[in-house]
mmCIF file of C-alpha atoms in Angstrom:
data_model
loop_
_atom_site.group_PDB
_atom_site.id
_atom_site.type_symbol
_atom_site.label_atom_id
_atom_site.label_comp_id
_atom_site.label_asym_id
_atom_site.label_seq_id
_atom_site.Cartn_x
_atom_site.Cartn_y
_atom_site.Cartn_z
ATOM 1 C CA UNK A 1 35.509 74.020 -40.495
ATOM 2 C CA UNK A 2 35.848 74.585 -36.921
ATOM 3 C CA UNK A 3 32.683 72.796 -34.691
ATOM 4 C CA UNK A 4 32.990 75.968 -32.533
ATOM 5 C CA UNK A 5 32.418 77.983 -35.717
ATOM 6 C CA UNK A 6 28.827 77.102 -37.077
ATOM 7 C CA UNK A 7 26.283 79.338 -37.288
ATOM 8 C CA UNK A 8 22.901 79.261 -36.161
ATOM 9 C CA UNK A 9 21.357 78.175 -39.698
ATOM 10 C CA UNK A 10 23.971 75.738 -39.562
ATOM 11 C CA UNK A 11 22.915 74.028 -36.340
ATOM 12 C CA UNK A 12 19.433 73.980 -37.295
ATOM 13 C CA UNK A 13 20.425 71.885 -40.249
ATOM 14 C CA UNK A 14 22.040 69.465 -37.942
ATOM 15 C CA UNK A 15 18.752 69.344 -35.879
ATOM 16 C CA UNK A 16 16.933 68.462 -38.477
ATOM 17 C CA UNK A 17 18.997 65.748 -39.829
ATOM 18 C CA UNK A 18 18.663 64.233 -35.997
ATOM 19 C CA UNK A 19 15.263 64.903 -35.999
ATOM 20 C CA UNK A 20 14.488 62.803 -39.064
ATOM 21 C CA UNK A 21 16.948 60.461 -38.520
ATOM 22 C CA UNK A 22 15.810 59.791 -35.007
ATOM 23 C CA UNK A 23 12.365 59.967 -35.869
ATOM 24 C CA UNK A 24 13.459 56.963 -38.099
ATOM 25 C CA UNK A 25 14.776 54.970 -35.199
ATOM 26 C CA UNK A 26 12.038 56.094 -32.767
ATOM 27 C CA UNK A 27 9.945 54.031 -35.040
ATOM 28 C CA UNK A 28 12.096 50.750 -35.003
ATOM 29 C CA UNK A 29 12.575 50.867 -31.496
ATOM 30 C CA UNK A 30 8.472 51.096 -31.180
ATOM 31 C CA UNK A 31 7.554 48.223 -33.217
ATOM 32 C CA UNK A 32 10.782 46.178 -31.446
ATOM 33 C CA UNK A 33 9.575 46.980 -27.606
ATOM 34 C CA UNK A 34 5.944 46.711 -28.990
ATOM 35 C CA UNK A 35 5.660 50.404 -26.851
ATOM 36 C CA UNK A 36 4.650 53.912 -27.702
ATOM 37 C CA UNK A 37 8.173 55.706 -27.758
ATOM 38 C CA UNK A 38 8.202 59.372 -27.807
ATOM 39 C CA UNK A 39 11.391 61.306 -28.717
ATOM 40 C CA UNK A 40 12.503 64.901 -27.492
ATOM 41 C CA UNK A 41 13.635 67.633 -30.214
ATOM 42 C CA UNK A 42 17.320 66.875 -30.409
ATOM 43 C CA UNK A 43 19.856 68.947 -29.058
ATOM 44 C CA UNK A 44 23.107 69.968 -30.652
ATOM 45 C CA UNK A 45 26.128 70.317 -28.666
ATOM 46 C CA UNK A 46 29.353 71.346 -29.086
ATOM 47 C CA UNK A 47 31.417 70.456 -26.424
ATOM 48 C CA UNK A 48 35.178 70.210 -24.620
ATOM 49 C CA UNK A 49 35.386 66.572 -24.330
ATOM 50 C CA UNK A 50 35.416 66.745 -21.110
ATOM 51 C CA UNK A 51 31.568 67.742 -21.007
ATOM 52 C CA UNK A 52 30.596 65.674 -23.250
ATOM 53 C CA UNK A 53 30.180 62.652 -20.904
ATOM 54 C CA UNK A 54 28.435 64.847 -18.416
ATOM 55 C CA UNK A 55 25.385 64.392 -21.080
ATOM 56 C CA UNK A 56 25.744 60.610 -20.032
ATOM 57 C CA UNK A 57 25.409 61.962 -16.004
ATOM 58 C CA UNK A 58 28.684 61.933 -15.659
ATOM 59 C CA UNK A 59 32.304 59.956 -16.054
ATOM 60 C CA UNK A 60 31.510 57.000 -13.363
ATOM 61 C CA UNK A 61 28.174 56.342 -14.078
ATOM 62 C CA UNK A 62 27.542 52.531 -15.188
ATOM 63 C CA UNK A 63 26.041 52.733 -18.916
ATOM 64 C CA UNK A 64 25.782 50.147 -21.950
ATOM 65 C CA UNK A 65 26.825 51.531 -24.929
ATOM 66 C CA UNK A 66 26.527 50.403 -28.647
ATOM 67 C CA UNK A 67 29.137 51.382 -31.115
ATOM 68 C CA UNK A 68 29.350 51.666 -34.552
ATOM 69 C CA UNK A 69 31.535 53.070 -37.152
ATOM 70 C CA UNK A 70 30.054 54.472 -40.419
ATOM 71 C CA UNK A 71 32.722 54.748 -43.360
ATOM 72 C CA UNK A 72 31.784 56.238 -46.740
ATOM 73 C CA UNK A 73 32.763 59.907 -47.934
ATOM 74 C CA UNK A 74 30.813 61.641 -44.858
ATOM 75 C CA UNK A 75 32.383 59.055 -41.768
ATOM 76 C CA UNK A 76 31.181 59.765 -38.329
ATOM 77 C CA UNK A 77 30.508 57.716 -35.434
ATOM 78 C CA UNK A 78 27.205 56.128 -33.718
ATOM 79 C CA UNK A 79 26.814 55.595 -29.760
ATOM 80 C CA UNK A 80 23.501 54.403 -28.605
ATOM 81 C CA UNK A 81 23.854 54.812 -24.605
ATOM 82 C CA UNK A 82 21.455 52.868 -22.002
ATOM 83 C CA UNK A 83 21.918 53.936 -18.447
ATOM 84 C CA UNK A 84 21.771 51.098 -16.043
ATOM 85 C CA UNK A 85 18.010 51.621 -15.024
ATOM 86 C CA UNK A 86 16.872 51.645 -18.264
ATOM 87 C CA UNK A 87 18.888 48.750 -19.438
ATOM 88 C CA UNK A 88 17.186 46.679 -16.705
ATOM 89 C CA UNK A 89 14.002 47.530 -18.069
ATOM 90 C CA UNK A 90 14.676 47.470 -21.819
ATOM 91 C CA UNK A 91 16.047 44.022 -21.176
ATOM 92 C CA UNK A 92 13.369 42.859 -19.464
ATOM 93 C CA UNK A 93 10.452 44.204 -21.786
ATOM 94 C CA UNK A 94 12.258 42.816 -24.996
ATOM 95 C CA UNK A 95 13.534 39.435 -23.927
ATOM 96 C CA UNK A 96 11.629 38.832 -20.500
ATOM 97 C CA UNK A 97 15.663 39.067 -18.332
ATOM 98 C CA UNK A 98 14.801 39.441 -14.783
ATOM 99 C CA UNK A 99 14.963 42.703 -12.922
ATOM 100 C CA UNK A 100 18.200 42.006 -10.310
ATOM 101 C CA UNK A 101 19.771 44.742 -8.085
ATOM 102 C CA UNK A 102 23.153 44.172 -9.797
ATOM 103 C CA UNK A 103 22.900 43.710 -13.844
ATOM 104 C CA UNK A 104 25.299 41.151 -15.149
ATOM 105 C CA UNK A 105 25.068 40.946 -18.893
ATOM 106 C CA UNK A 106 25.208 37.434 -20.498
ATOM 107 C CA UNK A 107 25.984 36.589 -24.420
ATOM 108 C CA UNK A 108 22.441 36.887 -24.827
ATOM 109 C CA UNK A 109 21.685 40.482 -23.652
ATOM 110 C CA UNK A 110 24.822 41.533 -25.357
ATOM 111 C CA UNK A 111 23.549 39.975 -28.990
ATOM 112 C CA UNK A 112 20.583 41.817 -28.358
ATOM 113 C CA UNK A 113 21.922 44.934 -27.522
ATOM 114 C CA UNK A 114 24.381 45.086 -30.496
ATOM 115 C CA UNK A 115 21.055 44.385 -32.696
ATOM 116 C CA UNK A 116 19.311 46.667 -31.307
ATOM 117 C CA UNK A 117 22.085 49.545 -31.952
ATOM 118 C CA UNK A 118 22.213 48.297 -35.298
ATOM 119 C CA UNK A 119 18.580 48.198 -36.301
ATOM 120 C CA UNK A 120 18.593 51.796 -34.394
ATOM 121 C CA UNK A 121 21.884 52.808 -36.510
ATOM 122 C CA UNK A 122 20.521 51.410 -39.448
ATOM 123 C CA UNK A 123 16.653 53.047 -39.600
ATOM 124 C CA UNK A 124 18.896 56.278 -38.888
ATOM 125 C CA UNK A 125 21.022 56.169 -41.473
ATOM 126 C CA UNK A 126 18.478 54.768 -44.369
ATOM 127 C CA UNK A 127 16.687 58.522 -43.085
ATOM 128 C CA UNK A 128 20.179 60.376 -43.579
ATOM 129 C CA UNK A 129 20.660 58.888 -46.801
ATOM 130 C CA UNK A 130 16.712 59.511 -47.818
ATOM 131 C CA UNK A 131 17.788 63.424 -47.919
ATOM 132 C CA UNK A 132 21.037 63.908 -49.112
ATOM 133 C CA UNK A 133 21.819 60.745 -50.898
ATOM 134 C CA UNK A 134 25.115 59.708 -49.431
ATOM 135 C CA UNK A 135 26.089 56.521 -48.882
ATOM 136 C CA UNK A 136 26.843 55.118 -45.953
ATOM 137 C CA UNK A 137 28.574 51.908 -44.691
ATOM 138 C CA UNK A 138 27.605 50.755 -40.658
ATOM 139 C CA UNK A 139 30.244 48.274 -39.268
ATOM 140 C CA UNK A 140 29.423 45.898 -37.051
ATOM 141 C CA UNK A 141 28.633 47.006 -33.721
ATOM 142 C CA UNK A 142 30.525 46.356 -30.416
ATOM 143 C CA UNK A 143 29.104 46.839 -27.199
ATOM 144 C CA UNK A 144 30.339 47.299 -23.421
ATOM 145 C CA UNK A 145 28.790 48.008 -20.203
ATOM 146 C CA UNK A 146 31.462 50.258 -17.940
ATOM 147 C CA UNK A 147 31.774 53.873 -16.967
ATOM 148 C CA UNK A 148 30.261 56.124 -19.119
ATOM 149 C CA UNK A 149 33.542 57.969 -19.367
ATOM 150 C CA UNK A 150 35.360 54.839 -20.187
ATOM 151 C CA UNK A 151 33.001 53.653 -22.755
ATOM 152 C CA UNK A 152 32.872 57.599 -24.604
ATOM 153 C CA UNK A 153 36.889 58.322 -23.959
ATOM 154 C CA UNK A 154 37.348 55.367 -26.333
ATOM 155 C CA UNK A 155 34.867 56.961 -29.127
ATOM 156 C CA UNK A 156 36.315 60.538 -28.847
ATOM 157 C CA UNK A 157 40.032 59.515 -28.993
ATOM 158 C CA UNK A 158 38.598 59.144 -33.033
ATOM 159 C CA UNK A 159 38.914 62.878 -32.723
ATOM 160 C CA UNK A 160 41.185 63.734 -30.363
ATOM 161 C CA UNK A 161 43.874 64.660 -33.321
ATOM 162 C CA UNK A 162 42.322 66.661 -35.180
ATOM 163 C CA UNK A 163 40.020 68.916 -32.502
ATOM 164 C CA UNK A 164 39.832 69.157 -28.637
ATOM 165 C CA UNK A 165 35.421 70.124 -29.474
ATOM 166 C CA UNK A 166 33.090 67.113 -30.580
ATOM 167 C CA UNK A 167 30.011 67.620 -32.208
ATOM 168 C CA UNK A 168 27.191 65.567 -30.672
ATOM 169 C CA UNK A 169 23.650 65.210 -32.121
ATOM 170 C CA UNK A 170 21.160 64.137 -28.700
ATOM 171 C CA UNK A 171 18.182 62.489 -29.334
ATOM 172 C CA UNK A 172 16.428 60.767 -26.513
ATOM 173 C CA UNK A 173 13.978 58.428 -26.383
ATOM 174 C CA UNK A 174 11.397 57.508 -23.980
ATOM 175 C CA UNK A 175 8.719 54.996 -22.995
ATOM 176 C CA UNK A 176 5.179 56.445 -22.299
ATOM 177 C CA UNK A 177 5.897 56.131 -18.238
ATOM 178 C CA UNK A 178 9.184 57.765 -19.291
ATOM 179 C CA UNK A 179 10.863 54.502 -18.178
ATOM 180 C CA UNK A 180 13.415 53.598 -20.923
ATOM 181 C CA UNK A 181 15.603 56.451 -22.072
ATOM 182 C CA UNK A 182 18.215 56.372 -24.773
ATOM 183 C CA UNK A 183 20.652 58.593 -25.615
ATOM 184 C CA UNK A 184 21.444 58.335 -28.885
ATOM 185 C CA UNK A 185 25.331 60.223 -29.981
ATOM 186 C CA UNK A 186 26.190 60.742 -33.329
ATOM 187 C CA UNK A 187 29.571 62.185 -33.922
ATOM 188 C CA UNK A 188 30.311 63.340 -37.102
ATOM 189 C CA UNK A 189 33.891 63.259 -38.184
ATOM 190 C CA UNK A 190 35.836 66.450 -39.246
ATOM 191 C CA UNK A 191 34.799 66.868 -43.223
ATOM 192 C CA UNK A 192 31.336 65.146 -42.312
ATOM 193 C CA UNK A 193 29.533 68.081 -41.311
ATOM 194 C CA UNK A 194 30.463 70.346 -44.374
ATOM 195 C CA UNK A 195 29.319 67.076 -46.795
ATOM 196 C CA UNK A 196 26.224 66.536 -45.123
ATOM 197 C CA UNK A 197 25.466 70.781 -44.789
ATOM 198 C CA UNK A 198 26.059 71.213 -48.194
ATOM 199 C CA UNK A 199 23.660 68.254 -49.622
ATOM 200 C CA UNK A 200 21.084 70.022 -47.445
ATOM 201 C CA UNK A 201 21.675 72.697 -48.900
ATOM 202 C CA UNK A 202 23.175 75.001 -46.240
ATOM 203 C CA UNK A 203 25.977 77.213 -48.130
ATOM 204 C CA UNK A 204 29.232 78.098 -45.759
ATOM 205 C CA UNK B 1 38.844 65.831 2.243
ATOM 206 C CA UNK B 2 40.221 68.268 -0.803
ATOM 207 C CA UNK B 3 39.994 66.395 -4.034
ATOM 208 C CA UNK B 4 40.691 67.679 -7.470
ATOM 209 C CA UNK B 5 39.264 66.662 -10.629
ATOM 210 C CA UNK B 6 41.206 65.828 -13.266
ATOM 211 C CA UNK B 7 38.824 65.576 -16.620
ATOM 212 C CA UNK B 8 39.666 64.412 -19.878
ATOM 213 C CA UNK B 9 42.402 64.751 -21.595
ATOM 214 C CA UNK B 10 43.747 67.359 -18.396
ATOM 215 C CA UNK B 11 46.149 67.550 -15.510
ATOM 216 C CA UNK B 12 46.824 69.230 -12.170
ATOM 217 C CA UNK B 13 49.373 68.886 -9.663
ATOM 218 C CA UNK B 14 48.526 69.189 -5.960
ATOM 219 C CA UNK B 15 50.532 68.756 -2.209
ATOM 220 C CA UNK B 16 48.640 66.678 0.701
ATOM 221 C CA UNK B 17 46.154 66.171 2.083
ATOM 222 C CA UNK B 18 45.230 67.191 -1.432
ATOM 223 C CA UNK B 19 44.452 64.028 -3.507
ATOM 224 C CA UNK B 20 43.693 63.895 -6.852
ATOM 225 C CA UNK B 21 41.332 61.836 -9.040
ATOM 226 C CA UNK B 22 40.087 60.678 -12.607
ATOM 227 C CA UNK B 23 37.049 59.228 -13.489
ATOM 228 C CA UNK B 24 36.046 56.963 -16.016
ATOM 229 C CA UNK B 25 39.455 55.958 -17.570
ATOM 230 C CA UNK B 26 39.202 53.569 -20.390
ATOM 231 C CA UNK B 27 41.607 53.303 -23.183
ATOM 232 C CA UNK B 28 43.097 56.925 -21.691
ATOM 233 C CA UNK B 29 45.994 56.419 -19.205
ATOM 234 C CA UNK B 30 46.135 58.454 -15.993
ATOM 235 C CA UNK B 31 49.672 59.018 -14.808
ATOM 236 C CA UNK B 32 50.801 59.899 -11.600
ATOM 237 C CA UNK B 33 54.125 61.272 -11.088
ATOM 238 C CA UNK B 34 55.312 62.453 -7.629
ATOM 239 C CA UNK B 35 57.741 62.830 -5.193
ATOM 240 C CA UNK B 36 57.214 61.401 -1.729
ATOM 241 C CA UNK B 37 59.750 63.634 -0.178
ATOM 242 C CA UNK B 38 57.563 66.806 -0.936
ATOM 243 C CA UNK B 39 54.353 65.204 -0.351
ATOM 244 C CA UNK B 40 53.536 66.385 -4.423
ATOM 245 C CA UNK B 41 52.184 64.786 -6.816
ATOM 246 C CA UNK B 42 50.727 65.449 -10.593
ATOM 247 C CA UNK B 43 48.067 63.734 -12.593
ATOM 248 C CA UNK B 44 47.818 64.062 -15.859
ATOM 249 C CA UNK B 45 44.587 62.377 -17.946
ATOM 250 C CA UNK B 46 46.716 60.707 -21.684
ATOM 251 C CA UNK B 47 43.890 60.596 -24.104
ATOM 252 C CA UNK B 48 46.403 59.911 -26.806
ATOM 253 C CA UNK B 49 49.872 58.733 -27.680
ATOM 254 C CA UNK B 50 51.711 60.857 -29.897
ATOM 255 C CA UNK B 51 51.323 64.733 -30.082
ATOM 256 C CA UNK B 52 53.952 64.568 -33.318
ATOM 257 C CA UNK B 53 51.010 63.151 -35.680
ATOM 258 C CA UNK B 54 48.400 65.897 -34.627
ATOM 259 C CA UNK B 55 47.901 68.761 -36.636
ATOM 260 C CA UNK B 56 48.154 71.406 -33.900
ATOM 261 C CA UNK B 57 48.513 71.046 -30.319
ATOM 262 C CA UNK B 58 46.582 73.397 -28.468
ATOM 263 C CA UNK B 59 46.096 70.974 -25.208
ATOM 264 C CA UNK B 60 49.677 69.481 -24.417
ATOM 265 C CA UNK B 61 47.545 67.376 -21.643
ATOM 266 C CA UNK B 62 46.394 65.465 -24.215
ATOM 267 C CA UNK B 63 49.200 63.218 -25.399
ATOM 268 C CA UNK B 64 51.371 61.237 -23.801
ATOM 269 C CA UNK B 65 54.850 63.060 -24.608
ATOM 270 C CA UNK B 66 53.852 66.628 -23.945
ATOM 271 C CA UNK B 67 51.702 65.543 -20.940
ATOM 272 C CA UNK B 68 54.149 63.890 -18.578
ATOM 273 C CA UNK B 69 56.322 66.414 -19.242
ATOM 274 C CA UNK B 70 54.239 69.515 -18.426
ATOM 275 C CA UNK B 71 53.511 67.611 -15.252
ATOM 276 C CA UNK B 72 56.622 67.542 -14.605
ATOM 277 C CA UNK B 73 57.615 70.919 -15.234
ATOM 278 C CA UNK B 74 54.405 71.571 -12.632
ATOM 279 C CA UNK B 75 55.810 69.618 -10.216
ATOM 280 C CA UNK B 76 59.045 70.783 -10.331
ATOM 281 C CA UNK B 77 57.515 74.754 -10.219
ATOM 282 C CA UNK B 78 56.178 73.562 -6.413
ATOM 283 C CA UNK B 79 59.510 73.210 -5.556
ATOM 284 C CA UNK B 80 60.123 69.401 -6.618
ATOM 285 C CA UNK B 81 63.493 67.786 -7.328
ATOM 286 C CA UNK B 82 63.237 66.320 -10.594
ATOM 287 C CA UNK B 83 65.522 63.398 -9.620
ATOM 288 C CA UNK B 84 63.204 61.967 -7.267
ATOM 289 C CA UNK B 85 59.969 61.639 -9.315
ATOM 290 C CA UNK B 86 58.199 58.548 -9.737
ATOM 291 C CA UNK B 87 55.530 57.217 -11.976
ATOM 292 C CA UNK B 88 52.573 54.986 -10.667
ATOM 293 C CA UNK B 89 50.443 54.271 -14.491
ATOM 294 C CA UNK B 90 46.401 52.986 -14.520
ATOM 295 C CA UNK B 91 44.072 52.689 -17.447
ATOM 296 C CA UNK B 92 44.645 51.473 -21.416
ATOM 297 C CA UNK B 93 42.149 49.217 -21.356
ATOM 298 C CA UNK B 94 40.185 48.021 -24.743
ATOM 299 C CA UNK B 95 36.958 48.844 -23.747
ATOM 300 C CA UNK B 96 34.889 47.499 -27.282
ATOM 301 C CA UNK B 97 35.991 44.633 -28.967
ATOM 302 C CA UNK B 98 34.966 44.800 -32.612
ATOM 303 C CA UNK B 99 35.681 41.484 -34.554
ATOM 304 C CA UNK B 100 38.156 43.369 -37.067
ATOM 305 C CA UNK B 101 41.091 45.262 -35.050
ATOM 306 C CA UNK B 102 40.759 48.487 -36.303
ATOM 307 C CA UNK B 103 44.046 51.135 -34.974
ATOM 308 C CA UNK B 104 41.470 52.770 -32.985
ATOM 309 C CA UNK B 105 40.536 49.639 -30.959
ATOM 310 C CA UNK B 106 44.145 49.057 -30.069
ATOM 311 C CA UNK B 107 45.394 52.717 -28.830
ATOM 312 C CA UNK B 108 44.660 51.959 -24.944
ATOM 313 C CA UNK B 109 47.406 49.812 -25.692
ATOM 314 C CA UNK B 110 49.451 52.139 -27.705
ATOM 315 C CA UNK B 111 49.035 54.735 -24.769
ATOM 316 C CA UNK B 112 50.527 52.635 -22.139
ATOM 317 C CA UNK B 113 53.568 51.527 -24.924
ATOM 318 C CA UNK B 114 53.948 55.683 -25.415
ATOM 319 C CA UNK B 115 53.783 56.686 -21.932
ATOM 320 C CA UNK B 116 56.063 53.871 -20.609
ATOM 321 C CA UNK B 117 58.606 54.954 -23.499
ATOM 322 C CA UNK B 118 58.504 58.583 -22.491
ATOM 323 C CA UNK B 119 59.053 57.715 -18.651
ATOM 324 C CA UNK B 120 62.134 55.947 -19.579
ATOM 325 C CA UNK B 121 63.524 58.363 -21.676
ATOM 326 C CA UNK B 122 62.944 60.971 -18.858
ATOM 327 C CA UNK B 123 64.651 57.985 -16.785
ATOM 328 C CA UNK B 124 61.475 58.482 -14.651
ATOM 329 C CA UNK B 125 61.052 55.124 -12.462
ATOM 330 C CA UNK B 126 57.631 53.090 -13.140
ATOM 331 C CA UNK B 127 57.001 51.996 -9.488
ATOM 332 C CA UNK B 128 53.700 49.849 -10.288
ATOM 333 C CA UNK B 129 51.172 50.038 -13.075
ATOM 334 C CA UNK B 130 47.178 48.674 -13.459
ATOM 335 C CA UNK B 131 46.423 48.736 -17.148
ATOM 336 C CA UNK B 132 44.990 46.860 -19.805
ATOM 337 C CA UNK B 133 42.019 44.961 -19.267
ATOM 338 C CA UNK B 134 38.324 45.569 -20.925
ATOM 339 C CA UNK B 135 37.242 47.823 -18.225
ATOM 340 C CA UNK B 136 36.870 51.161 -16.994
ATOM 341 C CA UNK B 137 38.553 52.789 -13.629
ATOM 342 C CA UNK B 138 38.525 55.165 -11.564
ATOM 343 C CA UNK B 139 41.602 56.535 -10.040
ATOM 344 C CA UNK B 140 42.435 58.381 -6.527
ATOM 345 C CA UNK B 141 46.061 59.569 -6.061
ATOM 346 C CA UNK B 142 47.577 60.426 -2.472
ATOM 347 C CA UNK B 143 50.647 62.156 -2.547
ATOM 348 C CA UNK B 144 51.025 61.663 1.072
ATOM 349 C CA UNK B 145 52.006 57.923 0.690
ATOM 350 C CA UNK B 146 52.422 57.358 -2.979
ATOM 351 C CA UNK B 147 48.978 55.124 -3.026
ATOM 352 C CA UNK B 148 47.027 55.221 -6.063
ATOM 353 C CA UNK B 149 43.343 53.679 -5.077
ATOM 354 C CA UNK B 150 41.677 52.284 -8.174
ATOM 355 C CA UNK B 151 38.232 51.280 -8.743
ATOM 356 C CA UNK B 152 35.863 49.427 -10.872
ATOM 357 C CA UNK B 153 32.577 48.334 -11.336
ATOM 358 C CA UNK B 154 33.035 44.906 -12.080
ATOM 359 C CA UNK B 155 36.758 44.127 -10.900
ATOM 360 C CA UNK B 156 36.671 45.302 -7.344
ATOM 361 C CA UNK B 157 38.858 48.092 -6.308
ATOM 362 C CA UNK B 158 42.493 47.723 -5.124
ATOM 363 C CA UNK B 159 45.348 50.035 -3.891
ATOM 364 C CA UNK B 160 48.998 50.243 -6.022
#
């Protein structure tokens, strides 16, 4: 099935299934950062992959991003994205780092940051499987802090083969003052979506 | 100044003062063929090596042997001898490093291996290269001079 091709019922499937799942992770991240976190709706896009980084504010701008790969029969693709701002903050609410003009991350931040995409990765995943019973297998997450377009470019080449669209399920989160926000990407691969639509329930 | 964008996994070909930039490159390649006679140069944004193991190819700017040479075939549509191209490479770099090397993790690497392979069999001359790395660049190309301005956030910038 073509990601340009799905239909409305379709899509509203997939917001659901980012809805819970985020929910999921909204939850973790709340008890980790001891903070109320409050998540938009999630949005569905399917984009060139050219506009897909403009969702990150575009190619240049400096973001951390945590990576994961999720094998299984439905494999897709995690990318939890912090923006520089917010990674200042984040890093400074959860492990007391110092707010600094430039941020230069040490072994420590990036140990928390890959823990923190896989406790988010994981409470999302243990809410996918709740629903449709499919198992899934999270690697090990890497992490870099670079262009936003440098950091994505290497998760969409996983698609670039088979399709020039990529699916991406948005959630964001956000502190009360609206301080910390996450983008959370996950990219289904081809094959994915029809699994996942059909345990839901949504015929083609 | 007149700068075009050149997204993902996409290429244009322009004349000075026209420059033309990339953002963001990681594991993708940006190469810049021109010809310094014509003040013309192309840019074309390699997401991926090979276009012989994709199913269909719909966007030729996406791999490495059908982009360089539909930039070429650009270039040489503005009027450019095809003799006196040259190739100025940036970008490949492994931008996550996940403890098991997984294909995917390597192909920054495999895109620099593809395009250098295709320039030579086009006996296209490499005249200086930045890839490789862990980081992500930015590129600027002047066809007026050749100069291809690259920068980072964490490695400075520089001029090839």
């Amino acid at each position: 099935m073509e990601f340009e091709n799905l239909n409305n019922l379709q899509k509203d499937a997939l917001k659901e299934i980012g809805n819970i799942g985020a929910g999921n992770a909204a939850t973790s991240l709340s008890t980790l950062l001891n903070k109320r976190i409050n998540m938009a709706v999630p949005n569905i896009f399917i984009l060139p992959f050219s506009q897909v980084v403009e969702l990150m504010g575009g190619a240049e701008k400096p973001v951390a991003g945590g990576y994961l790969q999720v094998s299984g029969i439905a494999p897709m693709s995690m990318l939890f994205v912090l923006p520089e701002d917010s990674l200042k903050l984040f890093l400074n609410i959860l492990i007391g780092k110092p707010m600094s003009e430039k941020i230069q991350l040490d072994e420590m931040d990036i140990s928390v940051l890959k823990e923190i995409t896989n406790i988010l990765a994981g409470s999302y995943l243990t809410a996918l499987n709740g629903f449709t019973n499919i198992e899934f297998n999270p690697s090990v997450p890497a992490l870099a802090f670079d262009m936003a377009g440098a950091i994505l470019g290497n998760v969409l080449q996983l698609y670039g083969e088979v399709s020039d669209y990529a699916l991406v399920i948005e959630s964001i989160f956000m502190e009360e003052e609206k301080e910390v926000k996450g983008h959370f990407f996950l990219l289904p691969e081809p094959g994915t979506l029809e699994i996942m639509l059909q345990k839901l329930g949504v015929v083609f | 100044m007149d700068l075009i964008k050149v997204g993902m996994a996409d290429l244009a070909v322009c004349k000075a003062p026209q420059k033309l930039i990339t953002t963001g490159l990681g594991s993708c390649v940006g190469v810049c063929l021109y010809d310094l006679e014509k003040k013309v140069g192309g840019l074309a944004h390699i997401m991926l090596p090979d276009s012989t193991q994709a199913k269909s190819v719909q966007n030729v700017a996406k791999y490495a042997d059908t982009g360089i040479v539909a930039t070429i075939e650009k270039l040489m549509a503005l009027g450019v001898d095809r003799s006196r191209i040259l190739a100025k490479i940036a970008g490949g770099a492994q931008m996550f490093n996940f403890a098991g090397t997984s294909n995917i993790m390597r192909i920054g690497e495999r895109n620099v291996e593809a395009v250098k392979k295709q320039l030579e069999q086009l006996k296209i001359k490499l005249v200086a290269e930045d890839t490789g790395g862990n980081f992500g660049r930015t590129i600027i190309f002047d066809p007026q001079n050749g100069q291809l301005h690259i920068r980072t956030i964490n490695q400075g910038e520089k001029t090839i």
